Structure formats: structure tokens, C-alpha cells
CSV table of C-alpha atoms in Angstrom, one decimal:
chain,number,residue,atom,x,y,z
A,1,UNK,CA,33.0,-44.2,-3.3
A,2,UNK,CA,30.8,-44.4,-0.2
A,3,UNK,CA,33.2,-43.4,2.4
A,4,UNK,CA,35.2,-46.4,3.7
A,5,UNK,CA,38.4,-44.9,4.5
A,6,UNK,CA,36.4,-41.7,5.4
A,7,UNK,CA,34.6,-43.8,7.9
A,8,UNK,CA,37.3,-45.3,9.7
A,9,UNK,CA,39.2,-41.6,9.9
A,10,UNK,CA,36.2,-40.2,11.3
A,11,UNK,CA,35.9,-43.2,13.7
A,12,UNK,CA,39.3,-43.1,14.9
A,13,UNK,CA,39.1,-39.2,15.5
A,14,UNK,CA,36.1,-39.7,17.4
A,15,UNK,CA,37.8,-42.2,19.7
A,16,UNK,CA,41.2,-40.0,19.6
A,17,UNK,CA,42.9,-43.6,18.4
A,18,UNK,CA,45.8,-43.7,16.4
A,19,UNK,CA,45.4,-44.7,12.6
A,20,UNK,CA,48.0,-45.9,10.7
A,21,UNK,CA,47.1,-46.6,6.9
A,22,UNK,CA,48.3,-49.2,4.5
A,23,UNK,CA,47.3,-49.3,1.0
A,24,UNK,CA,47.3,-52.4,0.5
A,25,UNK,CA,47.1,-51.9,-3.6
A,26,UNK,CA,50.8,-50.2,-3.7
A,27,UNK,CA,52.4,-53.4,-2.0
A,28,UNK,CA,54.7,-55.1,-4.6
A,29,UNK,CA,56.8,-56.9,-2.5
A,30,UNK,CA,54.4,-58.0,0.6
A,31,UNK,CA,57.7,-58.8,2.5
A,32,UNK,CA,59.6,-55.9,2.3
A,33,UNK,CA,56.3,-54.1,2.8
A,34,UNK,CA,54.7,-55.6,5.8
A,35,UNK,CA,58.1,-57.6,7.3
A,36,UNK,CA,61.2,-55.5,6.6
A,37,UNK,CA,64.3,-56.2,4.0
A,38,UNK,CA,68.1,-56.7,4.9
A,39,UNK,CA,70.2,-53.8,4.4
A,40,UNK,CA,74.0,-52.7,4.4
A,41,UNK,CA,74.7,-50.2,7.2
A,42,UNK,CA,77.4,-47.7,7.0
A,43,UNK,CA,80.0,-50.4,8.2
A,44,UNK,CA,78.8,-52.5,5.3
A,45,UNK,CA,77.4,-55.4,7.5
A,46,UNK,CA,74.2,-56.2,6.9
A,47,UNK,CA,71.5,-55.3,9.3
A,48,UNK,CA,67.7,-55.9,9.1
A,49,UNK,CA,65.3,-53.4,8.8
A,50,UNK,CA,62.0,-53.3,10.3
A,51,UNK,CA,59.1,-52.5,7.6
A,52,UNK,CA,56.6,-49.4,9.0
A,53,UNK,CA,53.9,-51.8,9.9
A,54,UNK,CA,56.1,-53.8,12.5
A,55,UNK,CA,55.8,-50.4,14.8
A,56,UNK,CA,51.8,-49.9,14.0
A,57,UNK,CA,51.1,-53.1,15.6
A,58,UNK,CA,52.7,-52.6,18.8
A,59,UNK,CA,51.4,-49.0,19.1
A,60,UNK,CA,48.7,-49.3,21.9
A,61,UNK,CA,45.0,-48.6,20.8
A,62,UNK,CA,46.2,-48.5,17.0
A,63,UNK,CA,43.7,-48.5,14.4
A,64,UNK,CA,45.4,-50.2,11.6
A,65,UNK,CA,43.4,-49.8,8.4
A,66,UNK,CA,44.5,-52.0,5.6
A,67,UNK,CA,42.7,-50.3,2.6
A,68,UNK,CA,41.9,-52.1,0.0
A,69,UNK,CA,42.9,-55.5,0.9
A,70,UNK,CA,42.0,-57.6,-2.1
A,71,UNK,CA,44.6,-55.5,-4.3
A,72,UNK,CA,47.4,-56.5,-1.7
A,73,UNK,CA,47.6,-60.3,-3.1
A,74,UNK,CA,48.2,-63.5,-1.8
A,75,UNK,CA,51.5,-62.8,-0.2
A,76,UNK,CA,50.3,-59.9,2.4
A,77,UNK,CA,47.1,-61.9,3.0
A,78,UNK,CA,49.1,-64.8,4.0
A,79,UNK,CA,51.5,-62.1,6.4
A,80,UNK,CA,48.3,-61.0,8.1
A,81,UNK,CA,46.8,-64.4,9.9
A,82,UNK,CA,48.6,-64.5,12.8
A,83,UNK,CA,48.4,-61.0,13.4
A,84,UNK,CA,44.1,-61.7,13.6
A,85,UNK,CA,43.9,-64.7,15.4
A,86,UNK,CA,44.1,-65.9,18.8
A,87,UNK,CA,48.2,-65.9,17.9
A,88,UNK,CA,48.1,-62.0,17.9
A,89,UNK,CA,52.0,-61.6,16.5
A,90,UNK,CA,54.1,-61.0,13.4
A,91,UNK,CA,56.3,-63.4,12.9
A,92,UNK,CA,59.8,-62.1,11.6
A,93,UNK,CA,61.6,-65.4,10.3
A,94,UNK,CA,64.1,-63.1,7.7
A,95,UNK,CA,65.7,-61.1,10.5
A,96,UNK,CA,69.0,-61.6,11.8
A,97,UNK,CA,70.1,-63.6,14.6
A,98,UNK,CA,70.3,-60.7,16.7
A,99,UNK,CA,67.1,-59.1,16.3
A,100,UNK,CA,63.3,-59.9,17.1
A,101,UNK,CA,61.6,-62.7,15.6
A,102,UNK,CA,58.2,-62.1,17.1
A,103,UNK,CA,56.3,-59.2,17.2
A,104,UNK,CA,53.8,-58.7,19.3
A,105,UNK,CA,50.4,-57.0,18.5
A,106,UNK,CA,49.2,-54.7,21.2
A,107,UNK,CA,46.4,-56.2,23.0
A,108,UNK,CA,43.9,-53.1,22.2
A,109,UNK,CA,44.9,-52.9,19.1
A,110,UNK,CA,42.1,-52.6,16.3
A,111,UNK,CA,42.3,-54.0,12.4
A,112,UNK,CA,39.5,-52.4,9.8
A,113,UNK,CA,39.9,-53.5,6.3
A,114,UNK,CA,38.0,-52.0,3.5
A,115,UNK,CA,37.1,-53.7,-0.5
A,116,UNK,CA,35.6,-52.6,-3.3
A,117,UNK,CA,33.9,-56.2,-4.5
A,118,UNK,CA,32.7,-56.9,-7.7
A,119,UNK,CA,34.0,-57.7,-11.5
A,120,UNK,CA,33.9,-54.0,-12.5
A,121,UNK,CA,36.5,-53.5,-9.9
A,122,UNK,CA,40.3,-54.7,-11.9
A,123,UNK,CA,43.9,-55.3,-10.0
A,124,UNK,CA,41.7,-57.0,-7.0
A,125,UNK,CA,41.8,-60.6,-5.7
A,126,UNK,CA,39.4,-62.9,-4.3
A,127,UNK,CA,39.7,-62.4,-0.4
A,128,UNK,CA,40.8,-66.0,1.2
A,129,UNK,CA,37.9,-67.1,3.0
A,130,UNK,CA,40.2,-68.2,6.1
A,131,UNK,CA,41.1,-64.3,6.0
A,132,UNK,CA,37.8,-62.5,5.6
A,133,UNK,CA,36.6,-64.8,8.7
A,134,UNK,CA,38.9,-62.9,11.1
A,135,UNK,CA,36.6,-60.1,10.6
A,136,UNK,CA,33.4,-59.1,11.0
A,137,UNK,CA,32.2,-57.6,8.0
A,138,UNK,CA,29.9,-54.8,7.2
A,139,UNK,CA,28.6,-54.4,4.2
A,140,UNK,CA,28.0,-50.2,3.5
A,141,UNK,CA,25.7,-49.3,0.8
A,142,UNK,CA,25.1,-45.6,-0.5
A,143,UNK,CA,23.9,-43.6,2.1
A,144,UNK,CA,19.7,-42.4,1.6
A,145,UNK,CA,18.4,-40.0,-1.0
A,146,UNK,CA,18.1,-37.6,2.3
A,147,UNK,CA,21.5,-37.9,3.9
A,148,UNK,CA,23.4,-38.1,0.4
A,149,UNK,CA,21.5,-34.3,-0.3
A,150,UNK,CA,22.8,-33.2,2.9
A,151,UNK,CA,26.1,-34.1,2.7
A,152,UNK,CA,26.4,-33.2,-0.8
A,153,UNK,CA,25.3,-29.6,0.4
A,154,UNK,CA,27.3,-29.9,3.2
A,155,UNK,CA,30.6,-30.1,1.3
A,156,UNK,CA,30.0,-28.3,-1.7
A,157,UNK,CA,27.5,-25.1,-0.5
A,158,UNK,CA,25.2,-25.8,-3.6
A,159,UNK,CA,21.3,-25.5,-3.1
A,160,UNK,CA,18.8,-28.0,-2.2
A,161,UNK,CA,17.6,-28.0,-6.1
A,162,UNK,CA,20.4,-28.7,-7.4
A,163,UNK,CA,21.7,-31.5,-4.7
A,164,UNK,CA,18.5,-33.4,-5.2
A,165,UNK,CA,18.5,-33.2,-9.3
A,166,UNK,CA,21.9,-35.2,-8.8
A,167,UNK,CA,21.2,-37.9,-6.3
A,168,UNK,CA,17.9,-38.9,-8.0
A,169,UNK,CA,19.4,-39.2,-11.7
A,170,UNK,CA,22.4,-41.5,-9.9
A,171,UNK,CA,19.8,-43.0,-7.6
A,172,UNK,CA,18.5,-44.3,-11.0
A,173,UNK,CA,21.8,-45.1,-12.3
A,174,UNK,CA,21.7,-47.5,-9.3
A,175,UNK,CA,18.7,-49.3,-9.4
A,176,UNK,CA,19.3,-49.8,-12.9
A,177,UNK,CA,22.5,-51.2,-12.3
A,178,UNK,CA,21.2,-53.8,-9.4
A,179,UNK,CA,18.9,-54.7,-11.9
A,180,UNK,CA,21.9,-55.6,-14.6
A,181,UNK,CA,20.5,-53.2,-16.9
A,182,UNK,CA,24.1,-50.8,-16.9
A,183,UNK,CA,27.5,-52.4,-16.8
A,184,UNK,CA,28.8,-49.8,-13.7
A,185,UNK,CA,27.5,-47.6,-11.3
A,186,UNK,CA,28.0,-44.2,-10.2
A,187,UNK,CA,29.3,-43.4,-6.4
A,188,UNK,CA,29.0,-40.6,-3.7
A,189,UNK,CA,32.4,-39.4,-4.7
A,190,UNK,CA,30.9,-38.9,-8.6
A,191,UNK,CA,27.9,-37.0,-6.8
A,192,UNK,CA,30.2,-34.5,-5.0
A,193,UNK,CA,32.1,-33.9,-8.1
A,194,UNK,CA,29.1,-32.8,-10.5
A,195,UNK,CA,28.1,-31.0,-7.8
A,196,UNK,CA,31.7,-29.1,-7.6
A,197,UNK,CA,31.2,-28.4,-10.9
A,198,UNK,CA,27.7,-26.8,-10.2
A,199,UNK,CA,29.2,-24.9,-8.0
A,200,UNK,CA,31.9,-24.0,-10.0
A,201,UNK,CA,29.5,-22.2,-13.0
A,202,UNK,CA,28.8,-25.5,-14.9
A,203,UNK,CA,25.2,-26.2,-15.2
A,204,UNK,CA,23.2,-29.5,-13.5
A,205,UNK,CA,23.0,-30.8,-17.1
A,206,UNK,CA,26.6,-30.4,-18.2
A,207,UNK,CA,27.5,-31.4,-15.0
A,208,UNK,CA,25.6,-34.5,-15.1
A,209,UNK,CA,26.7,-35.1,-18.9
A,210,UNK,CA,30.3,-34.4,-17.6
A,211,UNK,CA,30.2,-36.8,-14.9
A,212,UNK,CA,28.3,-39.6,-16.2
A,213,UNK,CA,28.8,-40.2,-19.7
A,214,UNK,CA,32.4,-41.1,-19.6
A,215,UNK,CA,31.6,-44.1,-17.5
A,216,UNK,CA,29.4,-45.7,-20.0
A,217,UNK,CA,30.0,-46.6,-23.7
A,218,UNK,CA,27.7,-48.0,-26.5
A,219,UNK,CA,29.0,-51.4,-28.1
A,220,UNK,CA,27.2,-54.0,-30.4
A,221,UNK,CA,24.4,-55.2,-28.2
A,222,UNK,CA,24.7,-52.4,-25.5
A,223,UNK,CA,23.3,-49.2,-25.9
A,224,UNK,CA,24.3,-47.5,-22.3
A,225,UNK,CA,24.7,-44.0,-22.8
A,226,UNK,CA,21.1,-44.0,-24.8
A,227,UNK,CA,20.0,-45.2,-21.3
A,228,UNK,CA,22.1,-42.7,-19.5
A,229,UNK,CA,20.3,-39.4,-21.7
A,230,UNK,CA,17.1,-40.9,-21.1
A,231,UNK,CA,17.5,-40.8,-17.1
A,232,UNK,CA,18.9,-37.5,-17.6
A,233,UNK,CA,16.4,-35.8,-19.8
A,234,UNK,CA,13.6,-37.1,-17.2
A,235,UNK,CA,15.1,-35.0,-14.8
């Protein structure tokens, strides 16, 4: 929720690059996904059909952005070494005799891979290490209490009031959570939705209560959403 894939959309726009997007976390068969799968053509002989990504590689000045790449498993992390080193080619060992079993990766082109990281996220893996050294990782963190008010009014018209009531009770939330005192957190994207609400007629503490209180329970030994009114009836 702090604006990963936004990022690299807005990167690529500003560089007038291609993107080509592969959620990762809807792969089931990394093969026939990345790689390609045999087919019967209309003679009924079987031909070999290129997956997508085989042209996204070779498109000069691509961005390729794997989204979510610890929800793609094992298999599709395995695919994607060659393509990142020195090697620089998808290697196509399933096709037929008569087609390519090397496919280059256009010099210029760019991978960017995004991951949520943490145990509250489920359906994610642990990123190989031999993968995650291929890239240079940047770690993004919520934006400041300043910029997160402006884009907040920005995309949703609401006043300055209201914008900052919102990113100092989940600025809270936050620093709570770093501290292990709240079992999950609360993103950009949950601040532009309480303040959607806002601005459609709800007010900041039904939004709030709307927003945030789902995402928290009580249980035996956890009392969460007594933490959660707290922060919200201090603001």
C-alpha cells in the first residue's frame, strides 16, 4: 500500500519506456506462464507456443515489472536467473525442434520487482537469496506525514483538516505497530479510502471506525481494537 507498482508506472511514463506487467501471484503453472505450453494447431500437429513474457524480454528499453515476486514460487524464481545475470537469456528447453531455444533479453532492457515482506502477508515465499542478489533493492517506507496529506488531498479533494486527522491516527497505528504493540498495520491505500469516504458524506470518525476496525480483532491476551478507539478518540 505505498505505491510500488504506482512507482514503477509513473517511472516508466516518465522515461516513455514500455512496461509490461506480470503478477507474479496469479502464476500456477510457472512454465506455461513464463516459457510457453505445446499446443495442437488446426492440422492437429503439435506446435509450441510462446508464453507473453518471451516477447517482453526482447522488446527494447522494456520495463518488466514482476509484481509481487514472492507469491510466484519456486518454479518462476528458478525461470528468472538467467534472465538477470551476465547470461541475459530465457532458455526454452520444451520447444520443438524447429523453434528457438534461446531467447535473448534485449540489452536495455530493465527488471523491477516489488514484495510485500513480512508474516502478516499469507500466499508469499521466502525470496531465494541467489535471486534477490540480482537486484538492487530499495526498501520504500510510507511516505512523510506532509507528503501523505498532500497526496491524500490530491486524489480525493478533501480539506487539509480532514487529511491530517487521518494520517496522524494511522501514523500512530504505525509506530505502534514497529513497536509490536498491534498485530498489522494500516497503508496509504487505507488512508485514501477513509478519505473517499469523507468525501463521500461519511464523517472522519465513521470513516476512521470503518476503515480501521475491521483490521484488528480482540482475542484472549490481545485487546487491539481497545487500542485502536483509544488512538481514535485522541484525535
Amino acid at each position: 500500500g505505498t505505491g510500488k507498482t504506482e512507482l514503477v508506472g509513473i517511472i516508466a511514463e516518465t522515461m516513455k519506456r514500455a512496461m509490461y506487467t506480470i503478477d507474479m501471484g496469479t502464476i500456477q503453472d510457472a512454465q506455461s506462464a513464463m516459457i510457453g505450453v505445446h499446443r495442437l494447431n488446426s492440422d492437429g500437429k503439435s506446435m509450441f507456443d510462446y508464453a507473453p513474457f518471451t516477447e517482453y524480454i526482447q522488446q527494447p528499453q522494456a520495463i518488466i515489472l514482476l509484481d509481487e515476486i514472492n507469491r510466484g514460487g519456486t518454479s518462476s524464481q528458478n525461470i528468472l536467473f538467467p534472465c538477470l545475470d551476465r547470461r541475459r537469456y530465457l532458455p526454452v528447453d520444451i520447444s520443438d525442434s524447429g523453434s528457438v531455444r534461446k531467447i535473448p533479453v534485449s540489452p536495455e532492457t530493465v527488471f523491477i520487482a516489488t514484495a510485500n515482506v513480512g508474516n502478516e502477508y499469507g500466499g508469499t515465499q521466502a525470496i531465494d537469496r541467489a535471486l534477490m542478489d540480482r537486484f538492487f533493492i530499495i526498501e520504500l517506507d510510507y511516505p512523510t506525514q506532509e507528503n501523505e496529506i498532500a497526496v491524500i488531498i490530491n486524489r480525493t479533494g478533501i480539506d487539509k483538516k480532514h487529511a491530517s486527522a487521518i494520517v496522524k491516527v494511522h501514523n500512530k497505528i504505525r509506530e505502534q505497530y514497529k513497536k509490536e504493540e498491534l498485530g498489522c498495520t494500516v497503508s496509504v491505500r487505507h488512508s485514501l479510502e477513509c478519505a473517499e469516504l469523507v468525501r463521500d458524506g461519511f464523517t472522519i470518525e465513521s470513516a476512521l471506525n470503518s476503515i480501521i476496525m475491521p483490521l484488528f480483532q480482540d482475542g484472549i491476551g490481545a485487546n487491539e481494537r481497545t487500542k485502536i478507539k483509544t488512538i481514535l478518540a485522541a484525535y
